[in-house]
Coordinates of C-alpha atoms in Angstrom, one line a residue:
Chain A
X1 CA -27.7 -10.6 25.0
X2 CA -26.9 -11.0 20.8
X3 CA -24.2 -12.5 19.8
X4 CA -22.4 -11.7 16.4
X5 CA -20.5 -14.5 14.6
X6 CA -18.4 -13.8 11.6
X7 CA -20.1 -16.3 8.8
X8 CA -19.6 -16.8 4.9
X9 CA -23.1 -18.1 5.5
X10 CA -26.7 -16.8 6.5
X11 CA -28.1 -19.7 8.9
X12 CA -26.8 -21.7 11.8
X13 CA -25.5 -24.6 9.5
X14 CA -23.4 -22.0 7.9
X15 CA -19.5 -22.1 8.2
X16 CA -17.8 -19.9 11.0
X17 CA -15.7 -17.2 8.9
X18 CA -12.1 -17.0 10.0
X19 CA -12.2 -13.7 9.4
X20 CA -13.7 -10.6 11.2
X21 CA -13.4 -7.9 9.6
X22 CA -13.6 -9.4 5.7
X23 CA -16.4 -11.9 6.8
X24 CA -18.9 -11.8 4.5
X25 CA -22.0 -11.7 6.9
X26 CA -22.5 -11.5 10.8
X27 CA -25.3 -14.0 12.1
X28 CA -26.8 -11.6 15.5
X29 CA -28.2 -14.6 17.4
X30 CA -30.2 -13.1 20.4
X31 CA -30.0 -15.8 23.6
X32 CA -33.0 -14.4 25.1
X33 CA -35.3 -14.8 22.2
X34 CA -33.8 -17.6 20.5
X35 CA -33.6 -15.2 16.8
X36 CA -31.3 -15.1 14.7
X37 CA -30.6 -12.1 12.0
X38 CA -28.4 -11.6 9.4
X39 CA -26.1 -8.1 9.1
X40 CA -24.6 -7.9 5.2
X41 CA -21.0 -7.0 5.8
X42 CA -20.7 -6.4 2.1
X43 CA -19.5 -3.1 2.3
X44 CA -16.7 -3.6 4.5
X45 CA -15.2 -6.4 2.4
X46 CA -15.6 -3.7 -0.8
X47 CA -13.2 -1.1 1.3
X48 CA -9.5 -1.4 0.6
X49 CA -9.0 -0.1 4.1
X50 CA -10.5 -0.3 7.1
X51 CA -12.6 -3.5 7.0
X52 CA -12.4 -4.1 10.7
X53 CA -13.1 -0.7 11.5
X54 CA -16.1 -0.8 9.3
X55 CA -17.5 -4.1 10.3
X56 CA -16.5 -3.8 14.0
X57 CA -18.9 -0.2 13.7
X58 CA -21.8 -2.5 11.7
X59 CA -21.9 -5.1 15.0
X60 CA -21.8 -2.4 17.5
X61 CA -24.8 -1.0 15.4
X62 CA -26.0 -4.4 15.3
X63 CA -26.3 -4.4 19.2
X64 CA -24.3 -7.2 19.8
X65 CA -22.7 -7.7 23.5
X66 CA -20.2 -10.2 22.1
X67 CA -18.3 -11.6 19.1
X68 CA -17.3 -15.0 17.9
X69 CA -14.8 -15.2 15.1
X70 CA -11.4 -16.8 14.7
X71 CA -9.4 -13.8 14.4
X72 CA -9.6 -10.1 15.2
X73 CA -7.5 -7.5 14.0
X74 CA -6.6 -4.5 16.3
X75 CA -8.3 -1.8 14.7
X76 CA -11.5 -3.9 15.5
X77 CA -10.7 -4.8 18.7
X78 CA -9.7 -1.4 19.6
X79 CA -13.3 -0.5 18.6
X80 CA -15.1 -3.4 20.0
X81 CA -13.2 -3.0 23.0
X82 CA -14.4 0.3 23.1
X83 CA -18.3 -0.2 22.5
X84 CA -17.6 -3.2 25.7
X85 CA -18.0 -5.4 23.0
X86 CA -16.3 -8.6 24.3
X87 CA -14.6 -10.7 21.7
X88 CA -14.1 -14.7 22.4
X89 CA -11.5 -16.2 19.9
X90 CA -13.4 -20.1 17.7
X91 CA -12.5 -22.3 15.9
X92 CA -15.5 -24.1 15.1
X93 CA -17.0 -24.8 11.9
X94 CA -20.1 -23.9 11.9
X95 CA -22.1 -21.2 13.6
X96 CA -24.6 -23.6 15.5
X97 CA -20.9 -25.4 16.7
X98 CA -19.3 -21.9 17.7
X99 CA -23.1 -21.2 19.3
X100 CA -22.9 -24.2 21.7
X101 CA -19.7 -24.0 22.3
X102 CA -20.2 -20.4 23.7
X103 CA -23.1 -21.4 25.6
X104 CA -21.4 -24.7 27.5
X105 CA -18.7 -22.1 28.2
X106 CA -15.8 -23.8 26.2
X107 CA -14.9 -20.1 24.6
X108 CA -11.8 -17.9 25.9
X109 CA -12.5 -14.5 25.7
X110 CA -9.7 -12.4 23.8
X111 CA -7.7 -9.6 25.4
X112 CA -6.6 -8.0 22.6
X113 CA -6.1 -8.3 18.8
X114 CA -4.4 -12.0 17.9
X115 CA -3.6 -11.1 14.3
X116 CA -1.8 -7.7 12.8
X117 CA -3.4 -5.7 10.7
X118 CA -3.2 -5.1 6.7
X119 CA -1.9 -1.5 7.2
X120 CA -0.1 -1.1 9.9
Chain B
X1 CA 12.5 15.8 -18.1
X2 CA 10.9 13.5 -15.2
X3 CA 11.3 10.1 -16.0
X4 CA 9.8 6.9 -14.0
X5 CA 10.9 3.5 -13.6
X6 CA 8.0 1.3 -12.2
X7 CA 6.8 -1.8 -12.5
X8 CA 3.7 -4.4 -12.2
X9 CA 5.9 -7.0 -10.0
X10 CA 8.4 -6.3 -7.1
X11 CA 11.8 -7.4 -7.6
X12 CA 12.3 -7.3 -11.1
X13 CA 14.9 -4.8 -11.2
X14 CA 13.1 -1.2 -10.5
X15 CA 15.6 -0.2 -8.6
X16 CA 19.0 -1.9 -10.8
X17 CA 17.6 -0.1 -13.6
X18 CA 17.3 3.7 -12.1
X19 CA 20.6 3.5 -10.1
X20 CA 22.3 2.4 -12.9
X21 CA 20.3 4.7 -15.3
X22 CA 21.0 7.9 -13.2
X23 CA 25.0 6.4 -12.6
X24 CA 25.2 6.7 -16.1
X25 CA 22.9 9.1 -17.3
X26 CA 26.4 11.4 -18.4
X27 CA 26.1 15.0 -16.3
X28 CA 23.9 16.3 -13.5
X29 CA 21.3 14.2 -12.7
X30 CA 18.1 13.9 -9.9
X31 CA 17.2 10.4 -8.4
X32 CA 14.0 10.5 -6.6
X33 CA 14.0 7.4 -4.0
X34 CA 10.0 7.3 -4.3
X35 CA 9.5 3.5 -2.6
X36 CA 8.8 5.7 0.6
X37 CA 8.1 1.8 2.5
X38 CA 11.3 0.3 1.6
X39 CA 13.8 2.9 0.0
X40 CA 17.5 1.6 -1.1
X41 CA 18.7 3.6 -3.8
X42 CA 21.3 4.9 -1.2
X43 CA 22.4 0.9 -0.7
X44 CA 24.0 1.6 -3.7
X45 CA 24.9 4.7 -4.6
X46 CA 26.5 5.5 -1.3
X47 CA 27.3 9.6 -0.7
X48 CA 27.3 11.5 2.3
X49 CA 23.8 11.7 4.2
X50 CA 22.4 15.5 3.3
X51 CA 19.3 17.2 5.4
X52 CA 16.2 15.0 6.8
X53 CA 13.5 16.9 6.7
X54 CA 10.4 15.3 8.7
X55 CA 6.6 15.7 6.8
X56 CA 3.5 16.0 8.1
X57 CA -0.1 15.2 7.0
X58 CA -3.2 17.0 8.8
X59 CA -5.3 14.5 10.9
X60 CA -8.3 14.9 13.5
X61 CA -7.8 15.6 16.8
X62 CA -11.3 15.3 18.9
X63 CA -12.1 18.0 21.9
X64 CA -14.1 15.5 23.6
X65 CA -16.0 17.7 25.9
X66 CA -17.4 19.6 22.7
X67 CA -18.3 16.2 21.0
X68 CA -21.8 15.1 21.4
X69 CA -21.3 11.7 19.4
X70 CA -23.7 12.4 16.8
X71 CA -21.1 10.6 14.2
X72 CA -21.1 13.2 11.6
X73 CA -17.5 12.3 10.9
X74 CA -17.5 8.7 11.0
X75 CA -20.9 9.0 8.3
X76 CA -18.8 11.4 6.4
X77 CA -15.2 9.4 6.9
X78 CA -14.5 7.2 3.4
X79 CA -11.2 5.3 5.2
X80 CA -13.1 4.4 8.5
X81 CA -10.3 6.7 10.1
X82 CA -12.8 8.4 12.3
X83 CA -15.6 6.5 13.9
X84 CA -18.0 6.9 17.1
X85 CA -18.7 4.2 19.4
X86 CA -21.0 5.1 21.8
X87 CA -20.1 8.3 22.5
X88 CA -16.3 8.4 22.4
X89 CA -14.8 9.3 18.8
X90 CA -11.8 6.7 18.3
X91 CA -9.6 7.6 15.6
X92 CA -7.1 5.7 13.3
X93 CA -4.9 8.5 12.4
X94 CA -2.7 5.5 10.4
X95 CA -6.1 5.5 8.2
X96 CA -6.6 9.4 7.4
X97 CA -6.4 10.8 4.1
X98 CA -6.3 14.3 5.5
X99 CA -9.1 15.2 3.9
X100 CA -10.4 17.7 6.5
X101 CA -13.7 16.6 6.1
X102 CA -14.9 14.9 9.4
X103 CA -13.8 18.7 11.1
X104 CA -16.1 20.6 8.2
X105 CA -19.1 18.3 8.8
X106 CA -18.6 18.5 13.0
X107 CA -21.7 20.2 13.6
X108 CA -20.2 20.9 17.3
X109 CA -16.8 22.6 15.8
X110 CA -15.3 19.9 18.1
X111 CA -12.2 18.2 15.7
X112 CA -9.5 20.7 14.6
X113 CA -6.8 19.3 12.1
X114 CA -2.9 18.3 13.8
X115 CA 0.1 18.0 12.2
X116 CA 1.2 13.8 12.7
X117 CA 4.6 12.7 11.4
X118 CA 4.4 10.4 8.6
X119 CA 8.1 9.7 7.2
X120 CA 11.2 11.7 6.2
X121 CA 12.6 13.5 3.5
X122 CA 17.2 12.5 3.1
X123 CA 18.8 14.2 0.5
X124 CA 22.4 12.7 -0.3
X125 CA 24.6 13.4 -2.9
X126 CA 27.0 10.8 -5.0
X127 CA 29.0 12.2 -7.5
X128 CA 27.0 13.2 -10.2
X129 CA 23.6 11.8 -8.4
X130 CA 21.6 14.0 -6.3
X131 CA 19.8 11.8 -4.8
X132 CA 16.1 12.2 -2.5
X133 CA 14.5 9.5 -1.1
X134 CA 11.2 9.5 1.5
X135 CA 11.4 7.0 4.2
X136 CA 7.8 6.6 6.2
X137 CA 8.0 5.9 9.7
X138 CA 7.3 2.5 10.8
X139 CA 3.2 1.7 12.0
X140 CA 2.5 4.6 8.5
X141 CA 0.9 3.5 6.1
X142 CA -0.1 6.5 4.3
X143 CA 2.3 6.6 1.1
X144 CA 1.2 8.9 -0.9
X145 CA 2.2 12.5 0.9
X146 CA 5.4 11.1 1.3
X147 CA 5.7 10.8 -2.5
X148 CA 4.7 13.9 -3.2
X149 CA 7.1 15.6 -0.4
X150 CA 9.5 13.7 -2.6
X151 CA 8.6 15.2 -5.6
X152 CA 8.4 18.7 -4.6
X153 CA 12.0 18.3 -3.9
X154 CA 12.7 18.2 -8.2
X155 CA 14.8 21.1 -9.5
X156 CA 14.3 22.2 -12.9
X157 CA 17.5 22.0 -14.8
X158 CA 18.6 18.3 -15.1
X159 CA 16.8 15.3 -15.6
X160 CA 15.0 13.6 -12.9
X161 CA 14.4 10.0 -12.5
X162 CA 11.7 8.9 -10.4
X163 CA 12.4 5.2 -8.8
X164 CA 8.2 4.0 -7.9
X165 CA 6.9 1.4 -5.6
X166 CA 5.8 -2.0 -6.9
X167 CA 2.6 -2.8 -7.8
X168 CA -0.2 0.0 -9.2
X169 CA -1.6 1.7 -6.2
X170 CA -1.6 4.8 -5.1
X171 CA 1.6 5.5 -3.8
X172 CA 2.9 4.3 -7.6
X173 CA 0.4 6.7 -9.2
X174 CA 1.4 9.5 -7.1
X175 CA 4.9 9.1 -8.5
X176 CA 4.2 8.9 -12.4
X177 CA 1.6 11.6 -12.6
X178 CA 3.0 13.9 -14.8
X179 CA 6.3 12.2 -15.5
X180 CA 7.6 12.8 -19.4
X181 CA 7.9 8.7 -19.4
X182 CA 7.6 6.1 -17.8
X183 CA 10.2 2.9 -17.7
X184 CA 8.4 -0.2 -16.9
X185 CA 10.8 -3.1 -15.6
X186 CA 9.6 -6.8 -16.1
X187 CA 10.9 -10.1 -15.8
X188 CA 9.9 -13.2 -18.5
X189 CA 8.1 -15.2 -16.2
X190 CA 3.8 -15.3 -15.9
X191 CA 4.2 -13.4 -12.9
X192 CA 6.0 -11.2 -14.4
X193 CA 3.8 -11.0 -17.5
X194 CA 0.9 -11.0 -15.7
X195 CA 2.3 -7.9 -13.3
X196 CA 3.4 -6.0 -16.8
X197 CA -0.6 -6.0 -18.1
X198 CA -1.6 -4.3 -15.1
X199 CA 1.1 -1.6 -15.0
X200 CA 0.4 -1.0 -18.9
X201 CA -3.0 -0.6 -17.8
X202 CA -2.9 1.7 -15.4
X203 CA 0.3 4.0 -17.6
X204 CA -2.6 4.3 -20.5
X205 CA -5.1 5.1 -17.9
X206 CA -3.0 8.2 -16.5
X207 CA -1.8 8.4 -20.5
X208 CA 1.9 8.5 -20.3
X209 CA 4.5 7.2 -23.2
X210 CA 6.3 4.0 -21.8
X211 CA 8.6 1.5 -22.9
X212 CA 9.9 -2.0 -21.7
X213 CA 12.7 -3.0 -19.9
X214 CA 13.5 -6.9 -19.7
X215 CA 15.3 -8.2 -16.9
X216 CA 16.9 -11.9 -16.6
X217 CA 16.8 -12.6 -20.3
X218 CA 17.6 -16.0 -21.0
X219 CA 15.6 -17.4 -17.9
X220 CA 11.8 -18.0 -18.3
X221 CA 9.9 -18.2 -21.4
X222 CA 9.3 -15.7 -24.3
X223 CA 5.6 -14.7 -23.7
X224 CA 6.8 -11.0 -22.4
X225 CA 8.1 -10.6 -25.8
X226 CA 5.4 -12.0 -27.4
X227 CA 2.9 -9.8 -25.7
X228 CA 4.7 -6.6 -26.4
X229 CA 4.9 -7.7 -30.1
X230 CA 1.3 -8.1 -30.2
X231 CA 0.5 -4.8 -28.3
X232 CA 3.2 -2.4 -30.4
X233 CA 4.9 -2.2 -26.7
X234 CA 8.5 -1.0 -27.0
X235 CA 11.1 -3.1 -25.5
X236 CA 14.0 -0.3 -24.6
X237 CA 16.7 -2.8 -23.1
X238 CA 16.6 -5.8 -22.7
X239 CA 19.0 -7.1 -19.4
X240 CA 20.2 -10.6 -19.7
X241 CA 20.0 -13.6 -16.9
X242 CA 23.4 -13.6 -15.3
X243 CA 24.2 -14.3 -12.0
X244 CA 26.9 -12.3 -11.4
X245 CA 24.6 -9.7 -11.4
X246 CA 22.9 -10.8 -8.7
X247 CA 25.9 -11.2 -6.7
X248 CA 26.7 -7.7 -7.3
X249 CA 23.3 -6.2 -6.6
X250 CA 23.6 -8.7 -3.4
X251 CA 27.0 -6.8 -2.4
X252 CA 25.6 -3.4 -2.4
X253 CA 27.0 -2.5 -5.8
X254 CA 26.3 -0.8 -9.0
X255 CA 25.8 -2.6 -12.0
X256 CA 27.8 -0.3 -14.1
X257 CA 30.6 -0.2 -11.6
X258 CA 30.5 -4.1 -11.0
X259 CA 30.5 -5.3 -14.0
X260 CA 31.7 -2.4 -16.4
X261 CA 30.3 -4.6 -19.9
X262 CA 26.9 -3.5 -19.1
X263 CA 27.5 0.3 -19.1
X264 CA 26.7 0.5 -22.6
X265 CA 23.1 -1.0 -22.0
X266 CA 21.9 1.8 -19.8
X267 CA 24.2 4.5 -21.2
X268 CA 22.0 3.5 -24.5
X269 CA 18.8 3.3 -22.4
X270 CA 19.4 6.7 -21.2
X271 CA 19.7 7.9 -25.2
X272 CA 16.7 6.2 -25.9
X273 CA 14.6 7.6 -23.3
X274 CA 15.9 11.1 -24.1
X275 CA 15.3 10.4 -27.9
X276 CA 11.2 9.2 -26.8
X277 CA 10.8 12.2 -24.7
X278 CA 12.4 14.3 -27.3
X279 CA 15.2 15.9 -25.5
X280 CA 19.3 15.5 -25.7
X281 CA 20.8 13.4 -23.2

């Protein structure tokens, strides 16, 4: 299974964004394989609306069957939600942290949105 | 004669200036309540509650057994308000623009356009003040229709005076397009200063004549005044820092009616801005 976490960064050393939907980049880290890639969320942080929407779409595109990120907005968790995307609330500074941390089990998955949104 | 009171910076005194304005604009006289997210015009002019008319923007409605997911819409969809997942369209009708885009580019004919309730139109009336204002429902956050349901409620005849949102986005350019002037409210501070730039920018963008009012002279610095000096900016009236105005405003009340001194300052406001846009007051 991948696993997207929100990151300002591009590598494993690289911080854990709090943000979902305005994070800069999404590190896709496949468990099976052991590879990691890098999605550009660049476009979603350019839209004055529907960032979450936008980068939620970009992870489901991704192939990703889970997210890691501090905080999810409900537009984005209505979509994740939707795609069976599971969404598990961290914390952690870094990606490699928020990476172990979601392998020894330590994350609690979300049930739905734990910040409002911009627009709504 | 459509004239706008708007402003870089929220609560510098939008609203205090086109109360008082229309109060003592002297005859007939339209106020159009534009801040569709937070009107109060009515706080203080009072007047029995008219008509409330509800309005309406188009947004997608999905016949999912027609829908093959091919994500047309969501490719063609700007605001993310439309998006596929799988197969299942989701939409965010918060986010439409009503467009009617995502329906013209459904290859499958499977979106047709409803009506969804954004807001309200009031109309109320105090004394010589016919006053409209939009109020959008809560969980809306589409603005701008409101604004222009608003607006389509102006009566030729007398003057109208158009009361914008804070700020300079689209909801505030939807209410000075094609407004005779526009009345930009300030305060001396760097916010305020800072604010003021913008909204000059964006009144020469949509090139409209515009003036300057200062609120809460005395307080702050003098850089406001500085910069309109350096810019040929016109300071129309300039409001001084006094805090029984802000008990007043803080009681519901006019201005004008509060504290009856300062009913010279707008009646003169209102000559000026009739002398700019070139008509009697």
């Amino acid at each position: 299974m991948k696993i997207a976490f929100s990151t300002s960064g591009e590598s494993l050393e690289a911080p854990l964004d709090s943000r979902f939907g305005r994070a800069p980049y999404f590190l896709i880290y496949d468990l099976d394989s052991r590879q990691a890639r890098v999605v550009d969320n660049g476009a979603s942080r350019a839209s004055s609306q529907g960032a979450g929407i936008q980068a939620a779409d970009s992870v489901v595109r991704a192939g990703a069957g889970a997210v890691v990120t501090a905080h999810c907005g409900p537009k984005a968790f209505q979509v994740l939600h939707a795609a069976g995307i599971k969404v598990f609330s961290c914390h952690a500074a870094t990606v490699g942290e928020a990476l172990d941390m979601y392998r020894s089990g330590a994350l609690v998955e979300q049930t739905g949105a734990d910040v409002a949104g911009h627009h709504a | 004669m459509k004239v706008a009171i708007a402003s870089g910076k929220g609560g510098t005194g939008k609203t205090t200036v086109a109360v008082n304005l229309a109060r003592s604009w002297g005859g007939p006289v339209q106020l159009l309540d534009c801040d569709v997210e937070e009107p109060n015009a009515h706080l203080f002019l009072g007047g029995e509650k008219g008509e409330e008319v509800p309005v309406f923007v188009k947004v997608p409605s999905v016949d999912e057994a027609l829908c093959d997911g091919c994500g047309e819409c969501g490719r063609f969809c700007e605001f993310h308000a439309i998006v596929v997942v799988g197969r299942s369209p989701i939409v965010f009708p918060g986010m439409c623009h009503a467009c009617g885009g995502c329906a013209k580019v459904c290859p499958r004919g499977a979106i047709r356009e409803v009506d969804e309730r954004i807001g309200v139109v009031e109309t109320r009336r105090s004394g010589s003040v016919s006053l409209t204002l939009g109020r959008m429902d809560v969980g809306m956050s589409m603005a701008p229709p409101l604004v222009h349901a608003v607006r389509a409620r102006i009566q030729g005849g007398s003057p109208a005076i158009l009361d914008a949102p804070a700020g300079t986005s689209c909801s505030v350019v939807a209410t000075l397009r094609e407004t005779d002037f526009v009345v930009l409210v300030t305060e001396p501070t760097p916010f305020g200063l800072h604010d003021l730039t913008l909204a000059v920018d964006l009144v020469r963008e949509l090139r409209l004549p515009f003036g300057v009012v200062v609120n809460r002279v005395g307080a702050g610095d003098d850089r406001v005044h500085a910069w309109c000096r350096k810019e040929g900016v016109e300071i129309l009236l300039e409001i001084p820092d006094d805090r029984r105005i802000a008990e007043g405003y803080a009681r519901g009340r006019l201005l004008v009616e509060a504290l009856p001194e300062y009913g010279d300052l707008f009646r003169s406001l209102a000559g000026t801005i009739a002398a700019r846009v070139g008509v009697a007051a």
